[in-house]
């Protein structure tokens, strides 16, 4: 997705070049994502993928017939990862992969991934020094750290870190700050077996420290501020289908436009603050607030009285599902909203 | 939905009245739709539904406590349909229901419904003179009639009726013209057992002549012009959930806004014409065309030659699913589109 | 699906042969369905598909490397449909396709399909003599014909045809009888643009006379006998996903087993009879009955009295959605069922 | 769900009693779950819920008309929680709730919940001494603990705890052992704002130590052993709908039977072991294995060689999605399975 955004200004239909190249093999998801992005931006672009060109035969697709016979030389010269690492060493080209760390990584602002090599056996525990972006929970500070994240329309707009005496409001700075906090507190490691686009299972390890913190806060705030039915639909359909689309690299496909069109409507009320405690791998929500939620009724008499208003609720249960309980509770003020039903005012004192 | 639109200008949060009334009983879907629309537009409105106020007891909801004891008089005076029909006769109030047609109807521009009375036994065939909006297929003309419907962004913008030498372009006129054509050719009757919102099964008969024609044409044009994945997502999620929302009267609920937000993105390419033949209950599509679809390749040599280009397709099947076959067929021109992938150009000569 | 069943006894993992062949080109869905069925039944089978082997190049997949150089001879000798038809004529091999009917057909017990040739232009109306399995609605009898179809657990077990004085109870005979009735009355033609598995749009015409009648009856009986929530889940998930699986030929895939596992639970209560009228392309339901549905309450006093019992219903709307209205109506008898809630007894006199 | 099972032997259609009672108020989910279970098991049972009977008015549902006027005495005598706690103190009835811990709890083998009282403000951090089933992560041991959980057909059948030198194989013992381990290591706390069945948002805190560990292990093993498409369908439909059904108390409804019918088919291959590290709130998967997964190809030459076999894979990508890569890799042995396609053999050396 990030790549798609980065490519957009450069790879256009009118771009004055005809070829792009990438170093993917034919096994992974990235080849698919790269090429679908290329084609999406410039449908007549031609892709050169040297490592997918076999040495002796000519199983080339029509797109690949642009390759001359010479291109087989790449495959013959570098049949695999070790040959490339050796070449890099010989030519003093700096690469992070070494024979000592026999796995493949991809790192960006959002995360790092590790796969292949010794990780292919799903029963092999990753060595401690594999993880690059986070400290191990065991080595994280013994003191929890409290932070606050504020969202507007579902987007993080302010991260307050009292221990640093700082606030972050710029998008990239927020991400960098949360990455640093996640790293410090051992947050965001996962180790899973996934199903790649091309049909094989693959074991991958990932670190995404800042994103893990953001996601925990965002989900929590949605619990407070998002309409129940919107959330259910979003979770079951939008989230699932959007994830599938992105995983498979269909960013420039019509269904991506279709799916994303409804997201802003789901985030209009996701405004508020979430207070978090970070501690040795844990992101613990300790409180959340939002001006979207109506004033609570706190009269002690009501709060201790189970039946009076409550029973009248049962009578109107059907309507309440749509109309909002606040209809029945005069002191509750409504937020203005294009839709008067249930939008963000469904919160009442549940012990009245 | 129509009612919701009609109500909007009149029933606002600031409207200077506090009560609305309706004549629904407590059994049907309409009471729910009416009241949810009322509450959605003016959450503090109070609803008076005389036929839901029982005579002797006081099972009244908090909303209903506004009723004075006198309101029981309505129930005692008019315990059912027959009493009201009798009253109307006595007072010379014109009503369409009679003792001779013992069922309930609702009629609007879109359709008419029949239920209750003798229709309650789902094994009772509706009497021929029940149907009001359409002739019986057996009595329809023996000559088929051809019409053309043109859509722009999924909306009907022109209906051409050669037999009348007329074209209709106004939305209401289109609907009226198609209603008349459907009536003439016996199109749009259904007889089903449905599940009402309040949890009971109910047998209903419906006529929706114009809508049946429009729907057949719209679905057909989508087959030609809509991206496969957008269509699949729209059919499985949007259509199902939007239908549920409307049936249950949740028009002013947040999830309606959420669901409808993506519809325009799905209809951007639904442009073109569908030719139909109307004949004794049948809506038969006899052809469709759209400028969204790329030029066909018609060279006979290609058309008869199964293998040449085709096999190269198999090689790239994965990509084709997203990238569009047109990548492989140079003469195909792309329409400009925010998303270059697959949008509307996936049509090739399937016999090349 | 039929083919999968037919193949099962013959193509097993231990079958003493290593190759199968088919005549599909590389454009259609059938190649996919055939080969996935072959591989599902005998994963190490090798498929020979002569028309996918190009003449001069060697774009062969690993599976295809079994082909000798000689196999290119097929492609060179028969580059397309016309060459094969000519060969068949020359060798006096009987084939139904002729130069005069330039399209492709597949016919089986369930349906026939027409595509390619002149049908490729989606705006070309199929010639009247293309349709093989049904008479045109215009040429069908002027007298409607009444039949009754009885279902047990969702399967048709008896078709009664008064005009013939016959009943059909055997599965195949039921299908043949309904095919003959559908043919006679012009039922079951469709003409659509579909999205093929391999990513292209394709115009296809189909006739499925018996299946169209069966489906209309089955859906109708489900309206009467199937729990609302089961039906909603079945329609949104099972139907959609099962269709996708079958269309793409994934019959032997794990998700097919997963999806079909719940179907019997959905059909347990689909028992009863549907009365139909067949008339010039129309399948008109004129009545349905089922012993699954509870006795109706027919007391006239109740039937005319809107409010008494009804209002108490509103009070319990929430529960009714799950518990079944029959709780409130003492004379209603329950059918025994593993699940007491709502199963098939949700039908009450809606005009009480 | 547990309650449903416990009730089953006692509350039958023929049970010789007509009334059950519960102490729920009209605000929560439990009233719904209790009553739907009662009605599901014995549809004519009558429910007495004293705290839903208001004191002065008579908003009683038909079910409730069985209450005598005397029942209002309960409400008048005990208008709320404090009055009941006071009464319990006076009568020396042991209750866990006190004025000092002003919230409501429900505890069972699976979890404990906390809500109401001071928790109603979603921004109030729960006091440390609220949590009953787990130690705080900060107070958990500084040494991680390793355990292994073995599953057969998706069910846990053996938990090995080396630190105790013990194995647990009985279902209840497994649960108790994992609860104790989760308690010790601070695992399984959550604090969320949820949407109750009756339409209001409610803040709840939960501890489910053993279940949290089991779920992490089960999901992980499914990653290794479950077919990708089965998993996707199960996650999107079965999981979501089953959760909704259970949350809303529709255990005895037909859709529960429908939804659960497919679960066994999804778990047939979920066999294997997951190794876990428990540490201060974290459940860390450190390895997993399963005999369902085919032998890995480890030849170093292959493992380092990216292109040879890989490119041939791209050619067949379409088939691989269904047929399984193992077709292309002769040394891979198939497990016997009703469905030959893809079932559990989709794992290959991804670095070949």
GROMACS .gro file of N, CA and C in nm, chain A residues 233-342:
model
  330
  233UNK      N    1  -2.074  -0.465   1.057
  233UNK     CA    2  -2.061  -0.473   0.912
  233UNK      C    3  -1.917  -0.446   0.869
  234UNK      N    4  -1.859  -0.345   0.930
  234UNK     CA    5  -1.720  -0.312   0.896
  234UNK      C    6  -1.629  -0.431   0.925
  235UNK      N    7  -1.644  -0.490   1.044
  235UNK     CA    8  -1.558  -0.601   1.082
  235UNK      C    9  -1.574  -0.723   0.992
  236UNK      N   10  -1.701  -0.754   0.962
  236UNK     CA   11  -1.723  -0.878   0.888
  236UNK      C   12  -1.692  -0.865   0.739
  237UNK      N   13  -1.718  -0.749   0.685
  237UNK     CA   14  -1.703  -0.737   0.540
  237UNK      C   15  -1.586  -0.649   0.499
  238UNK      N   16  -1.588  -0.524   0.544
  238UNK     CA   17  -1.485  -0.431   0.499
  238UNK      C   18  -1.346  -0.478   0.542
  239UNK      N   19  -1.331  -0.510   0.669
  239UNK     CA   20  -1.199  -0.547   0.718
  239UNK      C   21  -1.148  -0.672   0.648
  240UNK      N   22  -1.233  -0.771   0.638
  240UNK     CA   23  -1.191  -0.898   0.578
  240UNK      C   24  -1.157  -0.879   0.431
  241UNK      N   25  -1.243  -0.811   0.358
  241UNK     CA   26  -1.220  -0.798   0.215
  241UNK      C   27  -1.105  -0.702   0.184
  242UNK      N   28  -1.096  -0.596   0.263
  242UNK     CA   29  -0.986  -0.501   0.240
  242UNK      C   30  -0.852  -0.569   0.268
  243UNK      N   31  -0.846  -0.649   0.373
  243UNK     CA   32  -0.722  -0.721   0.404
  243UNK      C   33  -0.685  -0.814   0.290
  244UNK      N   34  -0.783  -0.884   0.240
  244UNK     CA   35  -0.758  -0.977   0.130
  244UNK      C   36  -0.707  -0.902   0.006
  245UNK      N   37  -0.770  -0.791  -0.022
  245UNK     CA   38  -0.730  -0.711  -0.138
  245UNK      C   39  -0.586  -0.663  -0.123
  246UNK      N   40  -0.552  -0.610  -0.006
  246UNK     CA   41  -0.417  -0.558   0.013
  246UNK      C   42  -0.315  -0.670   0.014
  247UNK      N   43  -0.346  -0.778   0.082
  247UNK     CA   44  -0.250  -0.889   0.089
  247UNK      C   45  -0.217  -0.938  -0.051
  248UNK      N   46  -0.318  -0.942  -0.136
  248UNK     CA   47  -0.299  -0.994  -0.271
  248UNK      C   48  -0.253  -0.888  -0.371
  249UNK      N   49  -0.229  -0.767  -0.321
  249UNK     CA   50  -0.174  -0.665  -0.409
  249UNK      C   51  -0.273  -0.601  -0.505
  250UNK      N   52  -0.401  -0.612  -0.476
  250UNK     CA   53  -0.501  -0.556  -0.568
  250UNK      C   54  -0.535  -0.411  -0.535
  251UNK      N   55  -0.435  -0.334  -0.498
  251UNK     CA   56  -0.462  -0.197  -0.456
  251UNK      C   57  -0.528  -0.115  -0.565
  252UNK      N   58  -0.487  -0.136  -0.690
  252UNK     CA   59  -0.542  -0.055  -0.800
  252UNK      C   60  -0.661  -0.121  -0.868
  253UNK      N   61  -0.725  -0.211  -0.801
  253UNK     CA   62  -0.839  -0.281  -0.861
  253UNK      C   63  -0.970  -0.211  -0.822
  254UNK      N   64  -1.072  -0.227  -0.903
  254UNK     CA   65  -1.200  -0.159  -0.875
  254UNK      C   66  -1.259  -0.197  -0.739
  255UNK      N   67  -1.239  -0.321  -0.696
  255UNK     CA   68  -1.300  -0.358  -0.569
  255UNK      C   69  -1.233  -0.287  -0.451
  256UNK      N   70  -1.109  -0.243  -0.469
  256UNK     CA   71  -1.047  -0.166  -0.361
  256UNK      C   72  -1.117  -0.031  -0.347
  257UNK      N   73  -1.146   0.032  -0.459
  257UNK     CA   74  -1.221   0.157  -0.453
  257UNK      C   75  -1.358   0.136  -0.390
  258UNK      N   76  -1.422   0.028  -0.430
  258UNK     CA   77  -1.556  -0.003  -0.378
  258UNK      C   78  -1.552  -0.022  -0.227
  259UNK      N   79  -1.456  -0.099  -0.182
  259UNK     CA   80  -1.449  -0.131  -0.039
  259UNK      C   81  -1.412  -0.009   0.044
  260UNK      N   82  -1.319   0.071  -0.006
  260UNK     CA   83  -1.273   0.183   0.076
  260UNK      C   84  -1.373   0.299   0.078
  261UNK      N   85  -1.466   0.299  -0.016
  261UNK     CA   86  -1.559   0.412  -0.023
  261UNK      C   87  -1.641   0.430   0.105
  262UNK      N   88  -1.664   0.322   0.177
  262UNK     CA   89  -1.749   0.334   0.295
  262UNK      C   90  -1.671   0.360   0.424
  263UNK      N   91  -1.541   0.353   0.417
  263UNK     CA   92  -1.462   0.366   0.541
  263UNK      C   93  -1.481   0.503   0.609
  264UNK      N   94  -1.475   0.614   0.535
  264UNK     CA   95  -1.495   0.742   0.605
  264UNK      C   96  -1.625   0.748   0.684
  265UNK      N   97  -1.733   0.693   0.627
  265UNK     CA   98  -1.861   0.694   0.700
  265UNK      C   99  -1.851   0.618   0.831
  266UNK      N  100  -1.761   0.521   0.837
  266UNK     CA  101  -1.749   0.443   0.960
  266UNK      C  102  -1.666   0.513   1.066
  267UNK      N  103  -1.586   0.611   1.025
  267UNK     CA  104  -1.493   0.672   1.120
  267UNK      C  105  -1.537   0.811   1.167
  268UNK      N  106  -1.651   0.857   1.121
  268UNK     CA  107  -1.691   0.993   1.153
  268UNK      C  108  -1.699   1.018   1.303
  269UNK      N  109  -1.741   0.916   1.376
  269UNK     CA  110  -1.759   0.935   1.520
  269UNK      C  111  -1.641   0.884   1.603
  270UNK      N  112  -1.537   0.836   1.537
  270UNK     CA  113  -1.426   0.778   1.614
  270UNK      C  114  -1.332   0.890   1.657
  271UNK      N  115  -1.378   0.965   1.754
  271UNK     CA  116  -1.308   1.081   1.808
  271UNK      C  117  -1.293   1.063   1.959
  272UNK      N  118  -1.173   1.083   2.010
  272UNK     CA  119  -1.156   1.069   2.154
  272UNK      C  120  -1.014   1.031   2.190
  273UNK      N  121  -0.995   0.998   2.316
  273UNK     CA  122  -0.861   0.968   2.368
  273UNK      C  123  -0.861   0.831   2.435
  274UNK      N  124  -0.751   0.760   2.415
  274UNK     CA  125  -0.732   0.632   2.481
  274UNK      C  126  -0.604   0.639   2.563
  275UNK      N  127  -0.615   0.600   2.689
  275UNK     CA  128  -0.497   0.597   2.777
  275UNK      C  129  -0.444   0.455   2.784
  276UNK      N  130  -0.315   0.441   2.761
  276UNK     CA  131  -0.253   0.309   2.751
  276UNK      C  132  -0.139   0.294   2.851
  277UNK      N  133  -0.117   0.172   2.892
  277UNK     CA  134   0.001   0.138   2.971
  277UNK      C  135   0.081   0.037   2.889
  278UNK      N  136   0.209   0.068   2.864
  278UNK     CA  137   0.295  -0.023   2.788
  278UNK      C  138   0.385  -0.096   2.887
  279UNK      N  139   0.388  -0.227   2.876
  279UNK     CA  140   0.467  -0.302   2.975
  279UNK      C  141   0.506  -0.439   2.923
  280UNK      N  142   0.632  -0.460   2.896
  280UNK     CA  143   0.687  -0.592   2.863
  280UNK      C  144   0.597  -0.671   2.766
  281UNK      N  145   0.577  -0.617   2.650
  281UNK     CA  146   0.500  -0.688   2.548
  281UNK      C  147   0.351  -0.662   2.552
  282UNK      N  148   0.302  -0.600   2.658
  282UNK     CA  149   0.159  -0.575   2.674
  282UNK      C  150   0.121  -0.430   2.638
  283UNK      N  151   0.011  -0.416   2.568
  283UNK     CA  152  -0.052  -0.284   2.548
  283UNK      C  153  -0.183  -0.288   2.625
  284UNK      N  154  -0.186  -0.221   2.740
  284UNK     CA  155  -0.300  -0.233   2.830
  284UNK      C  156  -0.380  -0.103   2.827
  285UNK      N  157  -0.508  -0.115   2.787
  285UNK     CA  158  -0.594   0.004   2.789
  285UNK      C  159  -0.638   0.029   2.932
  286UNK      N  160  -0.615   0.150   2.980
  286UNK     CA  161  -0.654   0.180   3.118
  286UNK      C  162  -0.767   0.284   3.124
  287UNK      N  163  -0.810   0.333   3.010
  287UNK     CA  164  -0.922   0.426   3.011
  287UNK      C  165  -0.940   0.487   2.873
  288UNK      N  166  -1.061   0.534   2.846
  288UNK     CA  167  -1.088   0.600   2.717
  288UNK      C  168  -1.204   0.696   2.737
  289UNK      N  169  -1.206   0.803   2.658
  289UNK     CA  170  -1.312   0.902   2.669
  289UNK      C  171  -1.340   0.962   2.533
  290UNK      N  172  -1.461   1.011   2.515
  290UNK     CA  173  -1.499   1.072   2.388
  290UNK      C  174  -1.614   1.168   2.409
  291UNK      N  175  -1.604   1.283   2.346
  291UNK     CA  176  -1.714   1.378   2.352
  291UNK      C  177  -1.833   1.330   2.270
  292UNK      N  178  -1.815   1.224   2.191
  292UNK     CA  179  -1.927   1.169   2.115
  292UNK      C  180  -2.030   1.103   2.204
  293UNK      N  181  -1.984   1.060   2.320
  293UNK     CA  182  -2.072   0.985   2.408
  293UNK      C  183  -2.147   1.081   2.500
  294UNK      N  184  -2.273   1.054   2.516
  294UNK     CA  185  -2.356   1.146   2.592
  294UNK      C  186  -2.322   1.147   2.740
  295UNK      N  187  -2.363   1.252   2.801
  295UNK     CA  188  -2.348   1.270   2.944
  295UNK      C  189  -2.406   1.147   3.018
  296UNK      N  190  -2.333   1.102   3.116
  296UNK     CA  191  -2.385   0.990   3.194
  296UNK      C  192  -2.482   1.043   3.300
  297UNK      N  193  -2.573   0.958   3.332
  297UNK     CA  194  -2.665   0.992   3.440
  297UNK      C  195  -2.608   0.935   3.568
  298UNK      N  196  -2.582   1.020   3.662
  298UNK     CA  197  -2.510   0.970   3.778
  298UNK      C  198  -2.588   0.979   3.909
  299UNK      N  199  -2.713   1.022   3.902
  299UNK     CA  200  -2.789   1.032   4.026
  299UNK      C  201  -2.782   0.899   4.101
  300UNK      N  202  -2.741   0.908   4.224
  300UNK     CA  203  -2.720   0.784   4.299
  300UNK      C  204  -2.849   0.705   4.311
  301UNK      N  205  -2.959   0.774   4.329
  301UNK     CA  206  -3.086   0.703   4.342
  301UNK      C  207  -3.109   0.616   4.219
  302UNK      N  208  -3.092   0.677   4.104
  302UNK     CA  209  -3.109   0.601   3.981
  302UNK      C  210  -3.010   0.487   3.975
  303UNK      N  211  -2.886   0.521   4.006
  303UNK     CA  212  -2.779   0.425   3.988
  303UNK      C  213  -2.801   0.299   4.069
  304UNK      N  214  -2.872   0.312   4.176
  304UNK     CA  215  -2.892   0.195   4.260
  304UNK      C  216  -3.027   0.129   4.233
  305UNK      N  217  -3.104   0.190   4.150
  305UNK     CA  218  -3.240   0.145   4.131
  305UNK      C  219  -3.252   0.068   4.002
  306UNK      N  220  -3.268  -0.061   4.013
  306UNK     CA  221  -3.260  -0.143   3.892
  306UNK      C  222  -3.382  -0.139   3.804
  307UNK      N  223  -3.493  -0.122   3.861
  307UNK     CA  224  -3.610  -0.159   3.784
  307UNK      C  225  -3.686  -0.044   3.720
  308UNK      N  226  -3.693   0.070   3.785
  308UNK     CA  227  -3.784   0.173   3.737
  308UNK      C  228  -3.775   0.200   3.588
  309UNK      N  229  -3.663   0.257   3.548
  309UNK     CA  230  -3.655   0.294   3.408
  309UNK      C  231  -3.622   0.172   3.321
  310UNK      N  232  -3.559   0.081   3.385
  310UNK     CA  233  -3.512  -0.034   3.312
  310UNK      C  234  -3.624  -0.115   3.252
  311UNK      N  235  -3.727  -0.134   3.329
  311UNK     CA  236  -3.833  -0.219   3.275
  311UNK      C  237  -3.900  -0.153   3.156
  312UNK      N  238  -3.913  -0.027   3.165
  312UNK     CA  239  -3.971   0.040   3.049
  312UNK      C  240  -3.882   0.017   2.928
  313UNK      N  241  -3.753  -0.001   2.952
  313UNK     CA  242  -3.666  -0.032   2.841
  313UNK      C  243  -3.706  -0.164   2.776
  314UNK      N  244  -3.732  -0.262   2.857
  314UNK     CA  245  -3.765  -0.392   2.796
  314UNK      C  246  -3.885  -0.381   2.705
  315UNK      N  247  -3.978  -0.298   2.745
  315UNK     CA  248  -4.097  -0.287   2.663
  315UNK      C  249  -4.063  -0.238   2.523
  316UNK      N  250  -3.966  -0.155   2.516
  316UNK     CA  251  -3.935  -0.095   2.386
  316UNK      C  252  -3.808  -0.151   2.325
  317UNK      N  253  -3.779  -0.272   2.363
  317UNK     CA  254  -3.650  -0.325   2.319
  317UNK      C  255  -3.632  -0.318   2.169
  318UNK      N  256  -3.737  -0.347   2.098
  318UNK     CA  257  -3.725  -0.347   1.954
  318UNK      C  258  -3.679  -0.211   1.903
  319UNK      N  259  -3.746  -0.111   1.948
  319UNK     CA  260  -3.712   0.022   1.900
  319UNK      C  261  -3.575   0.065   1.947
  320UNK      N  262  -3.544   0.032   2.069
  320UNK     CA  263  -3.415   0.070   2.121
  320UNK      C  264  -3.303   0.023   2.034
  321UNK      N  265  -3.320  -0.095   1.975
  321UNK     CA  266  -3.213  -0.143   1.890
  321UNK      C  267  -3.180  -0.045   1.781
  322UNK      N  268  -3.277   0.032   1.742
  322UNK     CA  269  -3.249   0.128   1.635
  322UNK      C  270  -3.257   0.271   1.680
  323UNK      N  271  -3.349   0.298   1.767
  323UNK     CA  272  -3.380   0.438   1.794
  323UNK      C  273  -3.289   0.498   1.898
  324UNK      N  274  -3.231   0.415   1.982
  324UNK     CA  275  -3.142   0.469   2.081
  324UNK      C  276  -3.217   0.489   2.212
  325UNK      N  277  -3.156   0.439   2.314
  325UNK     CA  278  -3.217   0.452   2.445
  325UNK      C  279  -3.238   0.595   2.487
  326UNK      N  280  -3.155   0.682   2.435
  326UNK     CA  281  -3.160   0.819   2.484
  326UNK      C  282  -3.296   0.883   2.464
  327UNK      N  283  -3.374   0.825   2.374
  327UNK     CA  284  -3.510   0.874   2.359
  327UNK      C  285  -3.584   0.872   2.490
  328UNK      N  286  -3.550   0.777   2.571
  328UNK     CA  287  -3.626   0.756   2.693
  328UNK      C  288  -3.567   0.833   2.810
  329UNK      N  289  -3.455   0.897   2.788
  329UNK     CA  290  -3.387   0.960   2.900
  329UNK      C  291  -3.369   1.108   2.869
  330UNK      N  292  -3.463   1.187   2.910
  330UNK     CA  293  -3.467   1.328   2.871
  330UNK      C  294  -3.338   1.405   2.888
  331UNK      N  295  -3.258   1.385   2.996
  331UNK     CA  296  -3.142   1.471   3.011
  331UNK      C  297  -3.034   1.448   2.908
  332UNK      N  298  -3.045   1.344   2.831
  332UNK     CA  299  -2.940   1.313   2.736
  332UNK      C  300  -2.947   1.408   2.617
  333UNK      N  301  -2.833   1.468   2.584
  333UNK     CA  302  -2.829   1.560   2.470
  333UNK      C  303  -2.782   1.486   2.346
  334UNK      N  304  -2.842   1.519   2.235
  334UNK     CA  305  -2.802   1.457   2.109
  334UNK      C  306  -2.694   1.538   2.040
  335UNK      N  307  -2.604   1.467   1.982
  335UNK     CA  308  -2.511   1.531   1.890
  335UNK      C  309  -2.583   1.544   1.757
  336UNK      N  310  -2.556   1.650   1.687
  336UNK     CA  311  -2.617   1.658   1.555
  336UNK      C  312  -2.547   1.558   1.464
  337UNK      N  313  -2.625   1.499   1.379
  337UNK     CA  314  -2.572   1.393   1.293
  337UNK      C  315  -2.667   1.378   1.178
  338UNK      N  316  -2.614   1.346   1.060
  338UNK     CA  317  -2.703   1.323   0.946
  338UNK      C  318  -2.808   1.216   0.978
  339UNK      N  319  -2.771   1.121   1.061
  339UNK     CA  320  -2.868   1.019   1.095
  339UNK      C  321  -2.898   1.028   1.244
  340UNK      N  322  -3.020   1.049   1.275
  340UNK     CA  323  -3.053   1.068   1.415
  340UNK      C  324  -3.053   0.940   1.495
  341UNK      N  325  -3.056   0.826   1.428
  341UNK     CA  326  -3.073   0.702   1.500
  341UNK      C  327  -2.941   0.651   1.556
  342UNK      N  328  -2.934   0.635   1.681
  342UNK     CA  329  -2.833   0.553   1.744
  342UNK      C  330  -2.690   0.599   1.724
   0.00000   0.00000   0.00000
